[in-house]
Tab-separated table of C-alpha atoms and ligand atoms in Angstrom:
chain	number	residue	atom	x	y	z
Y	1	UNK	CA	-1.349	-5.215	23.690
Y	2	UNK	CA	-0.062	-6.197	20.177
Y	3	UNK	CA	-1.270	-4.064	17.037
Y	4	UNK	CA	0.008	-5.645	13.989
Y	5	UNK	CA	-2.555	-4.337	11.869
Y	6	UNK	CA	0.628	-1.495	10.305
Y	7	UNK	CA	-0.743	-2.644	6.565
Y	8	UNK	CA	-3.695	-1.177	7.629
Y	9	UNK	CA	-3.181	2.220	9.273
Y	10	UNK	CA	-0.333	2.875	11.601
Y	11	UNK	CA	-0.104	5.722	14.371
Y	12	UNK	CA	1.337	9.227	13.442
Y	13	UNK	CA	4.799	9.689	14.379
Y	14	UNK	CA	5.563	12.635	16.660
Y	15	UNK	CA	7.180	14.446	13.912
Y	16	UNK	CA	4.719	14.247	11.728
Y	17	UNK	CA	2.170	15.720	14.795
Y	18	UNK	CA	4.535	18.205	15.340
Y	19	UNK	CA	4.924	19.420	11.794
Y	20	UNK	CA	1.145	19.649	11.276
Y	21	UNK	CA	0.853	21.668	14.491
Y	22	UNK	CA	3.213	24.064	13.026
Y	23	UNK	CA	2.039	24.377	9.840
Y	24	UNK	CA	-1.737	23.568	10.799
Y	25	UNK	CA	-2.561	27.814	11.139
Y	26	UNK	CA	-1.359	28.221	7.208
Y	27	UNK	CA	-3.937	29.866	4.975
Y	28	UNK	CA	-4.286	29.530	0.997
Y	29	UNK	CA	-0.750	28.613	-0.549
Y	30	UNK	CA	-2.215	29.942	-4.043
Y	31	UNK	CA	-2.743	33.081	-2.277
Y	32	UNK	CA	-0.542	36.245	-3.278
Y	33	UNK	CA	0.464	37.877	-0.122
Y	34	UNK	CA	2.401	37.507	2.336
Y	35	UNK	CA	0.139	34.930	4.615
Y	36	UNK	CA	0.144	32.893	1.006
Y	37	UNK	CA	3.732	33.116	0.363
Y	38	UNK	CA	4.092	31.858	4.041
Y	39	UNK	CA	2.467	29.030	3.247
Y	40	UNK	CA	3.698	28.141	-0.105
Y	41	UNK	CA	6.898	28.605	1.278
Y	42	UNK	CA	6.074	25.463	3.698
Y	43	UNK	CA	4.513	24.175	0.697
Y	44	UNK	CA	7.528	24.140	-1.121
Y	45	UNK	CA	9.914	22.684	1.290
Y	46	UNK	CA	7.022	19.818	2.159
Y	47	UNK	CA	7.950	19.007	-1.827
Y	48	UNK	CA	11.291	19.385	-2.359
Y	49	UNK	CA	11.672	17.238	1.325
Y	50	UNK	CA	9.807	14.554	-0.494
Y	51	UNK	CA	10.927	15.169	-3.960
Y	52	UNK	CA	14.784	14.671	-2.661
Y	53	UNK	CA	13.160	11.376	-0.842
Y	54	UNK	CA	11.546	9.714	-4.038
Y	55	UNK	CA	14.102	10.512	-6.407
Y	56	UNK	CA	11.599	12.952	-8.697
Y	57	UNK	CA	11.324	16.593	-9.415
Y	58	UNK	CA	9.470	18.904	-6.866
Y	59	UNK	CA	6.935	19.293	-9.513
Y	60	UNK	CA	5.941	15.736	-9.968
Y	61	UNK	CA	4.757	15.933	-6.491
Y	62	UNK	CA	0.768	16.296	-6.455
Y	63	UNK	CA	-1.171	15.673	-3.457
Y	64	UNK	CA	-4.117	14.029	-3.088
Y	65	UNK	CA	-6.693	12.664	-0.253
Y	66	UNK	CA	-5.764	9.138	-0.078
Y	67	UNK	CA	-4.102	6.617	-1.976
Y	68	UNK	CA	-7.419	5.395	-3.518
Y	69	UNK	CA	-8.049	8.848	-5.262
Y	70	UNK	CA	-4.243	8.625	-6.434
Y	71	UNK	CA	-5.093	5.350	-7.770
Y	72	UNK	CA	-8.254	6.477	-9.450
Y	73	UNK	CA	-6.288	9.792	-11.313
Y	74	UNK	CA	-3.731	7.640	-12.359
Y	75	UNK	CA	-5.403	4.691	-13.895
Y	76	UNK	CA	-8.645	6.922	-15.200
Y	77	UNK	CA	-6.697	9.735	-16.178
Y	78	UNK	CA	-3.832	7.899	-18.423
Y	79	UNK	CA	-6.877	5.873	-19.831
Y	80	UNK	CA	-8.589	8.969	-20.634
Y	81	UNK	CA	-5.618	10.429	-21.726
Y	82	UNK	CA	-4.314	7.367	-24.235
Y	83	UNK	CA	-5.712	6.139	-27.510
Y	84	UNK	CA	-5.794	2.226	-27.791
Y	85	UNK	CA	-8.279	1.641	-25.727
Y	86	UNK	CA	-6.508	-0.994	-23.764
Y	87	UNK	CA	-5.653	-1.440	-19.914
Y	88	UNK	CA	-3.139	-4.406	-18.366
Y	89	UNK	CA	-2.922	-5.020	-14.710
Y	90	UNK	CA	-3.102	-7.728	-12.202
Y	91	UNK	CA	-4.912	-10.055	-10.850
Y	92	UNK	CA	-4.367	-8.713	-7.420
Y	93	UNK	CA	-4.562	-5.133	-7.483
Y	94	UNK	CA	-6.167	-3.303	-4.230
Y	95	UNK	CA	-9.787	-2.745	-4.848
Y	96	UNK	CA	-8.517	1.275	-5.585
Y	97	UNK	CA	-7.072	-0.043	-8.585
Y	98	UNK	CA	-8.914	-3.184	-9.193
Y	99	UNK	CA	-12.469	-1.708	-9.205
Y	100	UNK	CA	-11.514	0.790	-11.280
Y	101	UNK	CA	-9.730	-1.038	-14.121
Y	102	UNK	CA	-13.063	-2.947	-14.096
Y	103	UNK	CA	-15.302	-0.181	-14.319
Y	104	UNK	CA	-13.402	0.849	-17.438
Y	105	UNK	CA	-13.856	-2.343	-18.447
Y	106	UNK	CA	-17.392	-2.260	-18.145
Y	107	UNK	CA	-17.601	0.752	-20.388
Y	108	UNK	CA	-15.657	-0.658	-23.358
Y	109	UNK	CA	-11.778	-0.822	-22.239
Y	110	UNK	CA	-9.917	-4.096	-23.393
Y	111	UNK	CA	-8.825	-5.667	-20.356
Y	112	UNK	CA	-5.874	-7.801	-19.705
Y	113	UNK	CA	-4.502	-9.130	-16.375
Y	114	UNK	CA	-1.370	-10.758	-15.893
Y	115	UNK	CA	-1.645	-13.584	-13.527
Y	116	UNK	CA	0.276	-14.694	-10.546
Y	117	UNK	CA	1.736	-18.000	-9.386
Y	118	UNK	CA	1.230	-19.810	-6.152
Y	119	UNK	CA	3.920	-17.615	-4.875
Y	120	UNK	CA	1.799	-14.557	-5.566
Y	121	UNK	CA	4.347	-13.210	-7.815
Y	122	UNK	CA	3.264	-11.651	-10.873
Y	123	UNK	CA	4.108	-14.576	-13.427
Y	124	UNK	CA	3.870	-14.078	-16.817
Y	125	UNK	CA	4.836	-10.583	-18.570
Y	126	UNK	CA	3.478	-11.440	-21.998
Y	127	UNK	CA	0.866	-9.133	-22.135
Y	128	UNK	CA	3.123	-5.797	-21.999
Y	129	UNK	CA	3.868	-6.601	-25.744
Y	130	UNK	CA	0.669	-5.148	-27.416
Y	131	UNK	CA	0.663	-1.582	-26.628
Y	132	UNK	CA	-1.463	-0.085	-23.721
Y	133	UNK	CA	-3.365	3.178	-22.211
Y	134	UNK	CA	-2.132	2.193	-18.812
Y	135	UNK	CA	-0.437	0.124	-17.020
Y	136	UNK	CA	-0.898	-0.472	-13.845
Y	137	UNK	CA	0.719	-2.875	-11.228
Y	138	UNK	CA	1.228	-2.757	-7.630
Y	139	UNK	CA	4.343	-3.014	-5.894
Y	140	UNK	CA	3.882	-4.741	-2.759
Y	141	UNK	CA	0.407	-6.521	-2.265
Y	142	UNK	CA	-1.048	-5.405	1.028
Y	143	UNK	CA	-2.351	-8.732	1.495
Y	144	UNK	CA	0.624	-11.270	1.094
Y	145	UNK	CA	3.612	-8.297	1.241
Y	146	UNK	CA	4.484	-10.196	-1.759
Y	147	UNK	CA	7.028	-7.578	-3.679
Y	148	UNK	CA	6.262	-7.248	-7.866
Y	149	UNK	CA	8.800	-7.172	-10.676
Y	150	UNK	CA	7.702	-3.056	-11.353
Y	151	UNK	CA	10.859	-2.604	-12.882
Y	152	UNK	CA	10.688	-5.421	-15.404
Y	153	UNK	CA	7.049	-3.968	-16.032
Y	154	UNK	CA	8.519	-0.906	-16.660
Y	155	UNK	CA	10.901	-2.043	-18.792
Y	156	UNK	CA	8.619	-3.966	-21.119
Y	157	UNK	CA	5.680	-1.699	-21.002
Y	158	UNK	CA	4.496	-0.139	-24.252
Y	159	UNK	CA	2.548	2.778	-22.454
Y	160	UNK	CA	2.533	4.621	-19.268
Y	161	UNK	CA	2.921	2.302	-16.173
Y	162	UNK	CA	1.025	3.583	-12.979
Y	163	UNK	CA	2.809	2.051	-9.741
Y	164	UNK	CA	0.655	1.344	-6.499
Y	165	UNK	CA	3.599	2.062	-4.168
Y	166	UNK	CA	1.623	2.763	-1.021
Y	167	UNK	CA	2.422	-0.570	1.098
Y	168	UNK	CA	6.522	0.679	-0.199
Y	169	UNK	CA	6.929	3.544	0.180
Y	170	UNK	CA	8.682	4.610	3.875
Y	171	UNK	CA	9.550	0.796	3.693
Y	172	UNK	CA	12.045	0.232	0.628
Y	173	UNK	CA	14.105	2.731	-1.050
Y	174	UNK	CA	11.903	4.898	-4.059
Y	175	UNK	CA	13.425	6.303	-6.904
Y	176	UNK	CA	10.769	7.185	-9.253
Y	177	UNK	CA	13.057	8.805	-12.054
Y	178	UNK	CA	15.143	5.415	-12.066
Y	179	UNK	CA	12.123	3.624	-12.003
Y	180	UNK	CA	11.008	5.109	-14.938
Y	181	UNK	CA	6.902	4.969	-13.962
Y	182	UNK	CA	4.614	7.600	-15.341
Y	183	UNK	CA	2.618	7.914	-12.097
Y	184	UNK	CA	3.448	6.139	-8.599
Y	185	UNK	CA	0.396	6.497	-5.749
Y	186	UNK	CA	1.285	6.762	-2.176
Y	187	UNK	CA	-0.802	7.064	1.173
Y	188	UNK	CA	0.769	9.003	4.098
Y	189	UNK	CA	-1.227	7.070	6.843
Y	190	UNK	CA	0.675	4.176	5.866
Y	191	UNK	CA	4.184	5.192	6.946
Y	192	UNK	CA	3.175	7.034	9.534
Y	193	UNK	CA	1.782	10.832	8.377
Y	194	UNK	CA	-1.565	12.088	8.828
Y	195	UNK	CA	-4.413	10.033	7.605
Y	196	UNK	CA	-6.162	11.988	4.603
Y	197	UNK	CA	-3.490	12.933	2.687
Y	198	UNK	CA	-2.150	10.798	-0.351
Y	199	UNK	CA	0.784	11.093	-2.754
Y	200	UNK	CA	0.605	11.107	-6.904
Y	201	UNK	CA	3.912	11.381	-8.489
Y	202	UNK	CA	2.952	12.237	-12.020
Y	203	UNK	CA	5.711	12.824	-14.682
Y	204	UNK	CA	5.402	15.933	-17.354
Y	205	UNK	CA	4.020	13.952	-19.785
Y	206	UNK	CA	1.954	11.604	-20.634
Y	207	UNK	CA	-0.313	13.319	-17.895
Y	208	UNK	CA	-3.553	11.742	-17.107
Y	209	UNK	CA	-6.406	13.640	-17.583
Y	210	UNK	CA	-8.220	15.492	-14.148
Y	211	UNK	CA	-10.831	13.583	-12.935
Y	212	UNK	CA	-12.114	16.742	-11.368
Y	213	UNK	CA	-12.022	20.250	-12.946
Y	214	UNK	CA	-11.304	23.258	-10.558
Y	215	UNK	CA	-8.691	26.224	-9.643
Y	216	UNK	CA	-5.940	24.224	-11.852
Y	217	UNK	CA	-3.527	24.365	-8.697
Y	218	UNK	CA	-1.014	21.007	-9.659
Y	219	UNK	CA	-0.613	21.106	-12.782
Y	220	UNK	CA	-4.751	21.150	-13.857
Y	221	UNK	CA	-4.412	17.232	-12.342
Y	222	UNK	CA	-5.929	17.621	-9.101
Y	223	UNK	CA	-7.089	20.931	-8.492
Y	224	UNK	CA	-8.368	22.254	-5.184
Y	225	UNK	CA	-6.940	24.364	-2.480
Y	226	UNK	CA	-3.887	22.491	-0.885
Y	227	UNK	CA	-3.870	21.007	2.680
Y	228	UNK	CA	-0.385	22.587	3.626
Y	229	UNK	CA	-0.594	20.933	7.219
Y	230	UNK	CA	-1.102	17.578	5.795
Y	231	UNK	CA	1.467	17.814	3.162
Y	232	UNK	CA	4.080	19.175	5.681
Y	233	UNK	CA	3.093	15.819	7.969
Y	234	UNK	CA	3.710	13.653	5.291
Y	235	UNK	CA	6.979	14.961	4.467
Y	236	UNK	CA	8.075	14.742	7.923
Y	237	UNK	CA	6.673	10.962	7.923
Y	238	UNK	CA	8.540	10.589	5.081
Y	239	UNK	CA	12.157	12.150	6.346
Y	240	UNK	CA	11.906	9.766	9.325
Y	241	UNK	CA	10.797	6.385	7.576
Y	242	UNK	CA	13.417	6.876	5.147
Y	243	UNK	CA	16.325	7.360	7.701
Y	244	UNK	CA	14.940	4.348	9.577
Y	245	UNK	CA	14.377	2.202	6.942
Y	246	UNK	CA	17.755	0.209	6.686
Y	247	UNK	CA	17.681	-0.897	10.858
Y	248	UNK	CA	14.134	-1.136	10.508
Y	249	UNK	CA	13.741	-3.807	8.109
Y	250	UNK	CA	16.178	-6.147	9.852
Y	251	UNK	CA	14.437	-5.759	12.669
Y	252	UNK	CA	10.869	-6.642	11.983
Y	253	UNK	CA	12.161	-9.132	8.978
Y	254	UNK	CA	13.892	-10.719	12.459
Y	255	UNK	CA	10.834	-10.565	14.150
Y	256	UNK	CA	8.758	-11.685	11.135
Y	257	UNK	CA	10.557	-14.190	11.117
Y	258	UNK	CA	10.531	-15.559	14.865
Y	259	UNK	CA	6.819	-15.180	14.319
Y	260	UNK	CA	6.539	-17.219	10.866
Y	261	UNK	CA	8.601	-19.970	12.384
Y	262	UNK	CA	6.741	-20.197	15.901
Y	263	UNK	CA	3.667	-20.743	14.141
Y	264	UNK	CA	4.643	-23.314	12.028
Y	265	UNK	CA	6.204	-24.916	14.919
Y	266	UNK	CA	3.614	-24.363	16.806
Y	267	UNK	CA	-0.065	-25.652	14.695
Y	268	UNK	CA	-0.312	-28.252	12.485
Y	269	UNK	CA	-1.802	-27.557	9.006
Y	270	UNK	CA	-0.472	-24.076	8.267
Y	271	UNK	CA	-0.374	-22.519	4.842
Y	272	UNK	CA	2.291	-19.571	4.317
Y	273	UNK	CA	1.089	-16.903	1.851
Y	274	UNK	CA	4.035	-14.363	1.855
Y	275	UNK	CA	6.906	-16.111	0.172
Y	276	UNK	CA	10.168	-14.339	-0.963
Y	277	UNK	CA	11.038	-10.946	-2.232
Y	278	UNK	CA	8.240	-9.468	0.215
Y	279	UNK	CA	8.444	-6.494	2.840
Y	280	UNK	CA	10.094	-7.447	5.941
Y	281	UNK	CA	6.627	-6.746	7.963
Y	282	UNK	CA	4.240	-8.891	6.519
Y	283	UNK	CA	3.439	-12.339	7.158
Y	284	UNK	CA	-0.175	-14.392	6.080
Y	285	UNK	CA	-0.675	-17.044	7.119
Y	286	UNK	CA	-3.980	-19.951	6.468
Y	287	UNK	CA	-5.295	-21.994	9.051
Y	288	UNK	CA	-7.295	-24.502	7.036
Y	289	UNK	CA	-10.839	-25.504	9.358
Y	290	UNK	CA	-11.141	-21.848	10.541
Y	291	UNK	CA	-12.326	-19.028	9.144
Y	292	UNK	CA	-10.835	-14.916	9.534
Y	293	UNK	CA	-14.304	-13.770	11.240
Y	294	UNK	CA	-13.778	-16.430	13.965
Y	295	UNK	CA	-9.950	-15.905	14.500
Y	296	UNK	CA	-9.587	-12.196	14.562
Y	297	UNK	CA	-12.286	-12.130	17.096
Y	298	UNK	CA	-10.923	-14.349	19.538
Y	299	UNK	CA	-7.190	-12.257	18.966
Y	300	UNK	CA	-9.260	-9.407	19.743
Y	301	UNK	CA	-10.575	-10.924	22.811
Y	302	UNK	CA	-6.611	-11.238	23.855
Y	303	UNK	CA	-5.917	-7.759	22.751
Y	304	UNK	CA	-4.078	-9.024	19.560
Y	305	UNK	CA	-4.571	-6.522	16.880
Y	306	UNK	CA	-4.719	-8.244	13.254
Y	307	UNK	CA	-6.250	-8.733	10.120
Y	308	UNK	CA	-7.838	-10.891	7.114
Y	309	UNK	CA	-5.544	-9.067	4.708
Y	310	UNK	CA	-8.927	-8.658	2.507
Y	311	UNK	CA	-11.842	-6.274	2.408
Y	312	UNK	CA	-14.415	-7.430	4.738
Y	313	UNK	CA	-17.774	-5.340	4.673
Y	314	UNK	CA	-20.675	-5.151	6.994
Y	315	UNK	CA	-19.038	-8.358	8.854
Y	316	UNK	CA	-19.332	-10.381	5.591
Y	317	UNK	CA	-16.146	-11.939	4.844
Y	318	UNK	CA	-15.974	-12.642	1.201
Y	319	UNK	CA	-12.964	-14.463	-0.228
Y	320	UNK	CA	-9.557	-12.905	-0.577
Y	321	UNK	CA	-9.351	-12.379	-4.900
Y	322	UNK	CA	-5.448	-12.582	-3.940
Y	323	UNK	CA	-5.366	-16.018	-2.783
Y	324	UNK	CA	-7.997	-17.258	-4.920
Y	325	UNK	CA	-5.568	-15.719	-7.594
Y	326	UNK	CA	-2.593	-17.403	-6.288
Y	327	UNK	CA	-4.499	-20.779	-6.551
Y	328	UNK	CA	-5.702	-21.360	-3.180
Y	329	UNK	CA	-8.995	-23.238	-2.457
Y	330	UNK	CA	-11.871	-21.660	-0.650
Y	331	UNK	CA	-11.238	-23.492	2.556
Y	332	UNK	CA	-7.867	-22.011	2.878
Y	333	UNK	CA	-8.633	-18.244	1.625
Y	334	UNK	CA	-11.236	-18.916	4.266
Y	335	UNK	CA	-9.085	-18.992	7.229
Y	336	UNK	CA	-6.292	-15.965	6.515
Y	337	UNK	CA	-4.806	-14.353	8.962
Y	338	UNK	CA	-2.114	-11.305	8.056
Y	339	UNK	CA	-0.044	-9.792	10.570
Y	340	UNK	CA	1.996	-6.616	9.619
Y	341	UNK	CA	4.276	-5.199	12.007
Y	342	UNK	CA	5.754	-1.832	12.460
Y	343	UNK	CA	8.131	0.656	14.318
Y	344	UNK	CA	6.218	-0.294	17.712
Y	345	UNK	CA	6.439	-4.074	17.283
Y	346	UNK	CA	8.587	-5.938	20.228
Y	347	UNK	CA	9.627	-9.263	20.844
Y	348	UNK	CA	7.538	-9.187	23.612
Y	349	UNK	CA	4.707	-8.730	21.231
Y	350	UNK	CA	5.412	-11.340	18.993
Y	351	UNK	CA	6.019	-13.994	22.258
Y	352	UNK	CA	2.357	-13.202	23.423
Y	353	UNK	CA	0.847	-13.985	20.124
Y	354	UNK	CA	2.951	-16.751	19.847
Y	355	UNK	CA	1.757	-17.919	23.244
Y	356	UNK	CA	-2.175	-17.179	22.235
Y	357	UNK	CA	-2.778	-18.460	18.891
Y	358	UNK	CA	-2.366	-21.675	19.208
Y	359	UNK	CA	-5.385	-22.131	21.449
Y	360	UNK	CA	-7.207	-19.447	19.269
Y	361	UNK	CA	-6.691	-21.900	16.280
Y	362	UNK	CA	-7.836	-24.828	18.054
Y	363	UNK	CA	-11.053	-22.820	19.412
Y	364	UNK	CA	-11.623	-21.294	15.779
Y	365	UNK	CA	-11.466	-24.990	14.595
Y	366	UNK	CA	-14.188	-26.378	17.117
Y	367	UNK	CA	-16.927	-23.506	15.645
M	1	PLP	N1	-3.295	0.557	-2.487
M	1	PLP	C1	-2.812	-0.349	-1.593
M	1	PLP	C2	-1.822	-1.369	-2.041
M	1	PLP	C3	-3.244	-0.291	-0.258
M	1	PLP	O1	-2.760	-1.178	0.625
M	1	PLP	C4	-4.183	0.701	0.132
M	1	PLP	C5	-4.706	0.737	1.510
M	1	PLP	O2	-4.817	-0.282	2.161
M	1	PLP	C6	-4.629	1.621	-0.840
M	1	PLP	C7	-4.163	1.512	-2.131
M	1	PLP	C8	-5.594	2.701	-0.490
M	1	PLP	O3	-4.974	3.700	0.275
M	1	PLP	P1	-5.853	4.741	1.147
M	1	PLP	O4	-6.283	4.008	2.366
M	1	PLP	O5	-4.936	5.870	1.459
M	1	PLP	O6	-6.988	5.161	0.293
């Protein structure tokens, strides 16, 4: 039964089980015997696996509990940290940025966002000239796939950029020196580690200030006693996304592919969010006449695991701030449909959906 929801969540990879198992009985790492060093010394390879992986020093490596709190450190903290008073994002940041960059600018930030075109491409730079707190784009939207010109941003910037890599990183190659980013958030559940576990890559300096004040383990930044387990799961995610990477993008952007081009073979009246550079796993798609509610129910009933691409709480679908961003009316942001694919996803999978959702977009079109 086909799970393309990988945007989402996607299952743990052995060695990631395995490497939490192993290091799941370590005590404190900040500890100064030897049960401590033991596990600072799994610590310590955990961060110099992923430091060697992301192209930054082992102590730019700070974990957190999720991408959303790496978010929140990064955007808060260099805010807190700066002095003009002034934030520029986008206008299709995950809610973990989005809500926060609002929230700052409900307390007296200057806000501005640069805009994207119908391609969902960030579109106009202009607002990097006028100096800035923070910075703070995403790399991939989780909604369209749609890939962001970060590097340009970085480029231009005048202030610390904060990257949203967490729909990149085990997908595209990282290098966060080269990139030349102040902070970069990551999420291990998303390339396959353990859920509750999140990655901040934070250079020396500027740092952003600590939301939360504690034991000053990582750098003051995000104190608290470590999750060594976690850390060594993500690492181990990490090692094996990376080495797949290369074979693995040609073969879901094949399968992508196949899948785009049924379905636009196959219904009439399709709109095509994720245009070109985008990951290789994620396709959206709008069926005008339908909405998401209706559609992923009736996958479900086939035992086709997808998604809206957008938050969706207590059932009540509200519209995607991505495609209305992008331009699109309500009646098509009403009927999205993403499907993300990942290291499990077969042909086979992508024939049955091919074969079902046709008659699911008919059906969702009679309601
Ligand atoms: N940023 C982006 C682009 C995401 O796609 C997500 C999760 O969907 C997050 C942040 C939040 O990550 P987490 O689920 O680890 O809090």
């Amino acid at each position: 039964m086909p799970y393309v929801d990988y945007a989402a969540t996607q299952p743990m990879r052995q060695a990631a089980i395995d490497a939490w198992v192993d290091a799941a009985g370590c005590l404190n790492s900040g500890a100064q015997y030897a049960s401590g060093r033991k596990a600072r010394s799994v610590l310590d390879d955990a961060r110099e696996t992923i430091a060697q992986l992301l192209g930054c020093e082992p102590i730019e490596v700070i974990f957190t509990a999720s991408g959303t709190e790496s978010n929140n450190i990064a955007v808060q903290g260099l805010y807190n940290a700066g002095s003009t008073n002034r934030i520029v994002s986008t206008d299709i940041e995950h809610p973990a940025v989005r809500e926060v960059v609002s929230a700052l600018g409900k307390r007296g930030a200057d806000v501005d966002l640069l805009p994207v075109g119908s391609d969902g491409h960030v579109s106009d730079l202009s607002a990097l000239d006028t100096p800035a707190d923070v910075i703070a784009c995403m790399w991939a939207n989780n909604e369209t796939g749609t890939l962001q010109p970060v590097r340009e941003i970085c480029e231009h910037a005048q202030g610390p950029v904060h990257v949203d890599a967490v729909q990149v990183i085990g997908k595209l190659p990282v290098n966060f020196s080269e990139l030349g980013a102040t902070t970069l958030a990551a999420s291990a559940h998303k390339f396959g580690g353990p859920r509750g576990i999140g990655l901040l890559l934070a250079k020396r300096t500027p740092a952003p200030q600590p939301l939360m004040l504690g034991g000053g383990q990582q750098r003051g930044i995000r104190p608290g006693t470590i999750d060594v387990a976690s850390a060594a799961g993500l690492a181990a995610a990490l090692k094996e996304s990376c080495a797949e990477m290369e074979a693995e993008n040609k073969r879901l952007g094949a399968l992508r592919d196949r899948l785009r081009d049924g379905v636009l073979g196959s219904i009439d009246d399709v709109a095509v969010h994720t245009q070109e550079p985008a990951l290789s796993s994620h396709v959206q798609f709008s069926f005008p006449g339908t909405d998401s509610d209706s559609l992923l129910l009736l996958l479900d009933q086939q035992g086709i695991e997808a998604s809206a691409g957008s938050a969706c709480s207590a059932g009540v679908q509200r519209i995607s701030h991505v495609l209305e961003a992008m331009g699109a009316s309500d009646e098509v942001a009403r009927g999205a449909l993403r499907f993300t694919l990942g290291r499990d996803t077969t042909d086979e999978d992508v024939e049955f959906i091919l074969d079902k959702l046709p008659d699911i977009v008919k059906r969702a079109r009679l309601v």
